[in-house]
Amino acid sequence: LWENLNDEMFVSANSEKTALNFKTIIAQARKYLEMTFHRFIGLGGGLNIHITRFDQFDNPIKLKGWDPFLQSSSYTKKLSQEKVDNSNVLITPFILPYHTKISQRENELLDGMYGQLNHQGFYVYRNKRLIIPGTWFNYLTKHNQYNTARIMVDLPNNRDREWMLDISKSEVKPPAADEPKMKSIMRNTCAESKKMLTFKGKARQR
């Protein structure tokens, strides 16, 4: 329950501006919640989250989980799973479909909150709650040729210290001993992503 939103973003002499600011911030909050908790509210997660106005309580907006791996598509490629951190952490790489293989709506979904370039990389979860929505941990610079590479990292709730998870649950760093394997998984996934894009490019050229 959010109350007393009296910041200048919400209160203005221009009531239309106040309403527009509020709608914009609520739209961003909705995207954030759909991204952060997508494994709870999508794919049979069993949790419902609604946004509603006090004066429209009987007409709530039901949030839909944003799956960054587009697992609903038969064209999404799931690579071999691996374990790190003494088998405590499961790594699942995915290669997203080529843009011509999916609908315009699905392409828009893959943009997420920050665009496909910013959403490539490792997705770190703690007990299925999304912590990091795409990073290469400074192993690699983000590039368009890796846009289809996304890697799920599943942390349990007892590895916070090993992964340097901060108190706000917003920053994380893999254990030094596991970095070689993380980099190897990254290279293999990026190679698959690049190979697919290169193949599609040659096919289109022909």
mmCIF file of C-alpha atoms in Angstrom:
data_model
loop_
_atom_site.group_PDB
_atom_site.id
_atom_site.type_symbol
_atom_site.label_atom_id
_atom_site.label_comp_id
_atom_site.label_asym_id
_atom_site.label_seq_id
_atom_site.Cartn_x
_atom_site.Cartn_y
_atom_site.Cartn_z
ATOM 1 C CA LEU A 1 0.000 0.000 0.000
ATOM 2 C CA TRP A 2 1.578 3.272 -1.158
ATOM 3 C CA GLU A 3 0.264 6.349 0.608
ATOM 4 C CA ASN A 4 0.891 10.107 0.842
ATOM 5 C CA LEU A 5 2.505 10.406 -2.568
ATOM 6 C CA ASN A 6 3.048 14.142 -2.206
ATOM 7 C CA ASP A 7 6.319 14.387 -4.136
ATOM 8 C CA GLU A 8 6.369 17.030 -6.888
ATOM 9 C CA MET A 9 6.107 14.199 -9.417
ATOM 10 C CA PHE A 10 2.632 13.477 -8.081
ATOM 11 C CA VAL A 11 1.407 16.921 -7.070
ATOM 12 C CA SER A 12 1.348 19.839 -9.508
ATOM 13 C CA ALA A 13 -0.633 23.000 -10.060
ATOM 14 C CA ASN A 14 -1.513 21.431 -13.384
ATOM 15 C CA SER A 15 -3.819 18.533 -12.551
ATOM 16 C CA GLU A 16 -3.361 17.014 -16.022
ATOM 17 C CA LYS A 17 0.404 16.955 -15.521
ATOM 18 C CA THR A 18 -0.039 15.296 -12.122
ATOM 19 C CA ALA A 19 -2.289 12.626 -13.646
ATOM 20 C CA LEU A 20 0.160 12.030 -16.507
ATOM 21 C CA ASN A 21 3.130 11.726 -14.131
ATOM 22 C CA PHE A 22 1.215 9.299 -11.958
ATOM 23 C CA LYS A 23 0.152 7.122 -14.922
ATOM 24 C CA THR A 24 3.733 7.052 -16.227
ATOM 25 C CA ILE A 25 5.183 6.003 -12.876
ATOM 26 C CA ILE A 26 2.488 3.355 -12.355
ATOM 27 C CA ALA A 27 3.176 1.978 -15.861
ATOM 28 C CA GLN A 28 6.881 1.689 -15.005
ATOM 29 C CA ALA A 29 6.073 0.088 -11.647
ATOM 30 C CA ARG A 30 3.876 -2.441 -13.432
ATOM 31 C CA LYS A 31 6.696 -3.384 -15.842
ATOM 32 C CA TYR A 32 9.127 -3.693 -12.953
ATOM 33 C CA LEU A 33 6.826 -5.972 -10.948
ATOM 34 C CA GLU A 34 6.043 -8.107 -14.015
ATOM 35 C CA MET A 35 9.789 -8.488 -14.612
ATOM 36 C CA THR A 36 11.005 -8.995 -11.024
ATOM 37 C CA PHE A 37 8.357 -11.540 -10.007
ATOM 38 C CA HIS A 38 7.679 -13.129 -13.405
ATOM 39 C CA ARG A 39 8.448 -16.646 -12.203
ATOM 40 C CA PHE A 40 5.793 -16.300 -9.514
ATOM 41 C CA ILE A 41 3.038 -14.746 -11.647
ATOM 42 C CA GLY A 42 3.749 -16.551 -14.906
ATOM 43 C CA LEU A 43 4.374 -20.086 -16.134
ATOM 44 C CA GLY A 44 2.116 -21.570 -13.467
ATOM 45 C CA GLY A 45 3.758 -19.700 -10.587
ATOM 46 C CA GLY A 46 0.436 -19.461 -8.770
ATOM 47 C CA LEU A 47 0.715 -15.875 -7.503
ATOM 48 C CA ASN A 48 -1.607 -13.026 -8.501
ATOM 49 C CA ILE A 49 -0.569 -9.362 -8.315
ATOM 50 C CA HIS A 50 -3.028 -6.580 -9.120
ATOM 51 C CA ILE A 51 -2.829 -2.809 -9.487
ATOM 52 C CA THR A 52 -6.011 -0.903 -8.738
ATOM 53 C CA ARG A 53 -7.233 2.585 -7.975
ATOM 54 C CA PHE A 54 -9.058 3.136 -4.710
ATOM 55 C CA ASP A 55 -12.111 4.420 -6.576
ATOM 56 C CA GLN A 56 -11.996 1.477 -9.020
ATOM 57 C CA PHE A 57 -11.263 -1.308 -6.587
ATOM 58 C CA ASP A 58 -13.645 -3.691 -8.331
ATOM 59 C CA ASN A 59 -11.807 -3.296 -11.642
ATOM 60 C CA PRO A 60 -8.156 -4.236 -10.950
ATOM 61 C CA ILE A 61 -5.396 -4.686 -13.524
ATOM 62 C CA LYS A 62 -3.912 -8.169 -13.287
ATOM 63 C CA LEU A 63 -0.174 -8.275 -13.873
ATOM 64 C CA LYS A 64 1.312 -10.739 -16.353
ATOM 65 C CA GLY A 65 4.786 -12.168 -15.885
ATOM 66 C CA TRP A 66 7.447 -11.007 -18.355
ATOM 67 C CA ASP A 67 9.495 -14.054 -19.357
ATOM 68 C CA PRO A 68 12.890 -12.799 -20.629
ATOM 69 C CA PHE A 69 13.585 -16.234 -22.139
ATOM 70 C CA LEU A 70 10.337 -16.450 -24.145
ATOM 71 C CA GLN A 71 9.934 -20.090 -23.157
ATOM 72 C CA SER A 72 6.438 -20.139 -24.659
ATOM 73 C CA SER A 73 8.011 -20.076 -28.145
ATOM 74 C CA SER A 74 9.014 -23.342 -29.785
ATOM 75 C CA TYR A 75 11.871 -21.433 -31.446
ATOM 76 C CA THR A 76 13.590 -20.610 -28.150
ATOM 77 C CA LYS A 77 16.616 -22.897 -27.726
ATOM 78 C CA LYS A 78 17.443 -24.160 -24.251
ATOM 79 C CA LEU A 79 21.092 -25.207 -23.909
ATOM 80 C CA SER A 80 22.578 -27.738 -21.502
ATOM 81 C CA GLN A 81 22.254 -26.862 -17.828
ATOM 82 C CA GLU A 82 25.333 -26.696 -15.617
ATOM 83 C CA LYS A 83 26.006 -26.237 -11.907
ATOM 84 C CA VAL A 84 28.527 -24.002 -10.143
ATOM 85 C CA ASP A 85 29.357 -23.073 -6.543
ATOM 86 C CA ASN A 86 29.713 -26.704 -5.403
ATOM 87 C CA SER A 87 26.482 -27.603 -7.244
ATOM 88 C CA ASN A 88 24.482 -25.095 -5.201
ATOM 89 C CA VAL A 89 23.709 -22.847 -8.182
ATOM 90 C CA LEU A 90 22.038 -23.956 -11.404
ATOM 91 C CA ILE A 91 22.877 -22.227 -14.720
ATOM 92 C CA THR A 92 20.460 -22.495 -17.665
ATOM 93 C CA PRO A 93 21.437 -20.793 -20.961
ATOM 94 C CA PHE A 94 18.857 -19.838 -23.601
ATOM 95 C CA ILE A 95 19.111 -18.650 -27.198
ATOM 96 C CA LEU A 96 16.162 -16.457 -28.139
ATOM 97 C CA PRO A 97 14.426 -16.902 -31.506
ATOM 98 C CA TYR A 98 15.520 -14.919 -34.547
ATOM 99 C CA HIS A 99 13.212 -11.923 -34.892
ATOM 100 C CA THR A 100 11.609 -13.202 -38.127
ATOM 101 C CA LYS A 101 10.521 -16.406 -36.365
ATOM 102 C CA ILE A 102 8.259 -14.691 -33.840
ATOM 103 C CA SER A 103 5.424 -12.170 -33.918
ATOM 104 C CA GLN A 104 5.807 -8.427 -33.611
ATOM 105 C CA ARG A 105 4.195 -8.638 -30.177
ATOM 106 C CA GLU A 106 6.761 -11.223 -29.025
ATOM 107 C CA ASN A 107 9.593 -9.043 -30.329
ATOM 108 C CA GLU A 108 8.199 -6.123 -28.337
ATOM 109 C CA LEU A 109 8.024 -8.321 -25.229
ATOM 110 C CA LEU A 110 11.703 -9.204 -25.579
ATOM 111 C CA ASP A 111 12.545 -5.488 -25.368
ATOM 112 C CA GLY A 112 11.426 -5.543 -21.734
ATOM 113 C CA MET A 113 11.985 -2.382 -19.692
ATOM 114 C CA TYR A 114 15.438 -1.535 -21.000
ATOM 115 C CA GLY A 115 15.702 -2.866 -24.571
ATOM 116 C CA GLN A 116 17.230 -6.084 -25.898
ATOM 117 C CA LEU A 117 20.823 -4.812 -25.793
ATOM 118 C CA ASN A 118 20.585 -4.092 -22.062
ATOM 119 C CA HIS A 119 18.673 -7.291 -21.325
ATOM 120 C CA GLN A 120 21.259 -9.695 -22.768
ATOM 121 C CA GLY A 121 23.477 -11.679 -20.433
ATOM 122 C CA PHE A 122 23.103 -13.399 -17.070
ATOM 123 C CA TYR A 123 19.776 -13.188 -15.180
ATOM 124 C CA VAL A 124 20.416 -13.730 -11.497
ATOM 125 C CA TYR A 125 17.551 -15.041 -9.342
ATOM 126 C CA ARG A 126 17.380 -15.583 -5.601
ATOM 127 C CA ASN A 127 14.623 -18.070 -4.758
ATOM 128 C CA LYS A 128 13.114 -17.290 -8.193
ATOM 129 C CA ARG A 129 12.973 -13.526 -7.512
ATOM 130 C CA LEU A 130 14.864 -11.657 -10.232
ATOM 131 C CA ILE A 131 17.827 -9.702 -8.843
ATOM 132 C CA ILE A 132 19.758 -8.747 -12.008
ATOM 133 C CA PRO A 133 17.896 -8.519 -15.377
ATOM 134 C CA GLY A 134 20.882 -8.990 -17.676
ATOM 135 C CA THR A 135 24.615 -8.524 -17.050
ATOM 136 C CA TRP A 136 27.937 -9.902 -18.276
ATOM 137 C CA PHE A 137 29.651 -9.210 -14.903
ATOM 138 C CA ASN A 138 32.274 -7.150 -16.783
ATOM 139 C CA TYR A 139 33.379 -10.325 -18.597
ATOM 140 C CA LEU A 140 32.145 -8.932 -21.903
ATOM 141 C CA THR A 141 30.903 -5.705 -23.469
ATOM 142 C CA LYS A 142 27.277 -5.808 -24.543
ATOM 143 C CA HIS A 143 26.902 -6.012 -28.321
ATOM 144 C CA ASN A 144 23.955 -6.479 -30.694
ATOM 145 C CA GLN A 145 25.337 -9.808 -31.884
ATOM 146 C CA TYR A 146 24.659 -11.249 -28.414
ATOM 147 C CA ASN A 147 21.078 -9.976 -28.101
ATOM 148 C CA THR A 148 19.681 -13.507 -28.265
ATOM 149 C CA ALA A 149 21.933 -14.786 -25.451
ATOM 150 C CA ARG A 150 20.297 -14.924 -22.025
ATOM 151 C CA ILE A 151 21.431 -17.107 -19.128
ATOM 152 C CA MET A 152 19.392 -17.967 -16.020
ATOM 153 C CA VAL A 153 21.311 -18.191 -12.737
ATOM 154 C CA ASP A 154 19.364 -19.717 -9.820
ATOM 155 C CA LEU A 155 20.669 -18.878 -6.349
ATOM 156 C CA PRO A 156 19.202 -20.404 -3.178
ATOM 157 C CA ASN A 157 18.745 -18.158 -0.135
ATOM 158 C CA ASN A 158 21.857 -19.428 1.661
ATOM 159 C CA ARG A 159 24.552 -18.237 -0.790
ATOM 160 C CA ASP A 160 24.293 -14.478 -0.277
ATOM 161 C CA ARG A 161 27.766 -14.110 1.216
ATOM 162 C CA GLU A 162 29.470 -16.259 -1.426
ATOM 163 C CA TRP A 163 27.856 -14.233 -4.233
ATOM 164 C CA MET A 164 28.392 -10.885 -2.459
ATOM 165 C CA LEU A 165 24.678 -10.123 -2.543
ATOM 166 C CA ASP A 166 24.150 -6.737 -0.933
ATOM 167 C CA ILE A 167 21.477 -5.954 1.647
ATOM 168 C CA SER A 168 19.220 -4.313 -0.937
ATOM 169 C CA LYS A 169 19.361 -7.502 -3.048
ATOM 170 C CA SER A 170 20.322 -5.466 -6.121
ATOM 171 C CA GLU A 171 24.030 -6.254 -6.657
ATOM 172 C CA VAL A 172 25.743 -9.607 -6.981
ATOM 173 C CA LYS A 173 29.157 -11.014 -7.924
ATOM 174 C CA PRO A 174 30.007 -14.662 -8.637
ATOM 175 C CA PRO A 175 32.576 -16.371 -6.400
ATOM 176 C CA ALA A 176 36.096 -16.004 -7.814
ATOM 177 C CA ALA A 177 36.533 -19.779 -7.969
ATOM 178 C CA ASP A 178 33.516 -20.084 -10.277
ATOM 179 C CA GLU A 179 34.377 -17.252 -12.661
ATOM 180 C CA PRO A 180 36.271 -19.490 -15.150
ATOM 181 C CA LYS A 181 33.230 -21.740 -15.533
ATOM 182 C CA MET A 182 30.856 -18.744 -15.724
ATOM 183 C CA LYS A 183 33.004 -17.297 -18.505
ATOM 184 C CA SER A 184 33.037 -20.637 -20.313
ATOM 185 C CA ILE A 185 29.224 -20.848 -20.168
ATOM 186 C CA MET A 186 29.039 -17.253 -21.396
ATOM 187 C CA ARG A 187 31.392 -17.903 -24.329
ATOM 188 C CA ASN A 188 29.484 -21.018 -25.413
ATOM 189 C CA THR A 189 26.139 -19.210 -25.227
ATOM 190 C CA CYS A 190 27.427 -16.158 -27.104
ATOM 191 C CA ALA A 191 28.974 -18.402 -29.765
ATOM 192 C CA GLU A 192 25.572 -20.068 -30.293
ATOM 193 C CA SER A 193 23.898 -16.661 -30.469
ATOM 194 C CA LYS A 194 26.440 -15.321 -32.949
ATOM 195 C CA LYS A 195 26.284 -18.511 -35.050
ATOM 196 C CA MET A 196 22.511 -18.252 -35.366
ATOM 197 C CA LEU A 197 22.632 -14.585 -36.374
ATOM 198 C CA THR A 198 25.422 -15.269 -38.888
ATOM 199 C CA PHE A 199 23.487 -18.186 -40.425
ATOM 200 C CA LYS A 200 20.311 -16.102 -40.722
ATOM 201 C CA GLY A 201 22.289 -13.238 -42.259
ATOM 202 C CA LYS A 202 23.821 -15.502 -44.923
ATOM 203 C CA ALA A 203 20.431 -17.075 -45.685
ATOM 204 C CA ARG A 204 18.880 -13.638 -46.195
ATOM 205 C CA GLN A 205 21.806 -12.588 -48.398
ATOM 206 C CA ARG A 206 21.269 -15.622 -50.634
#
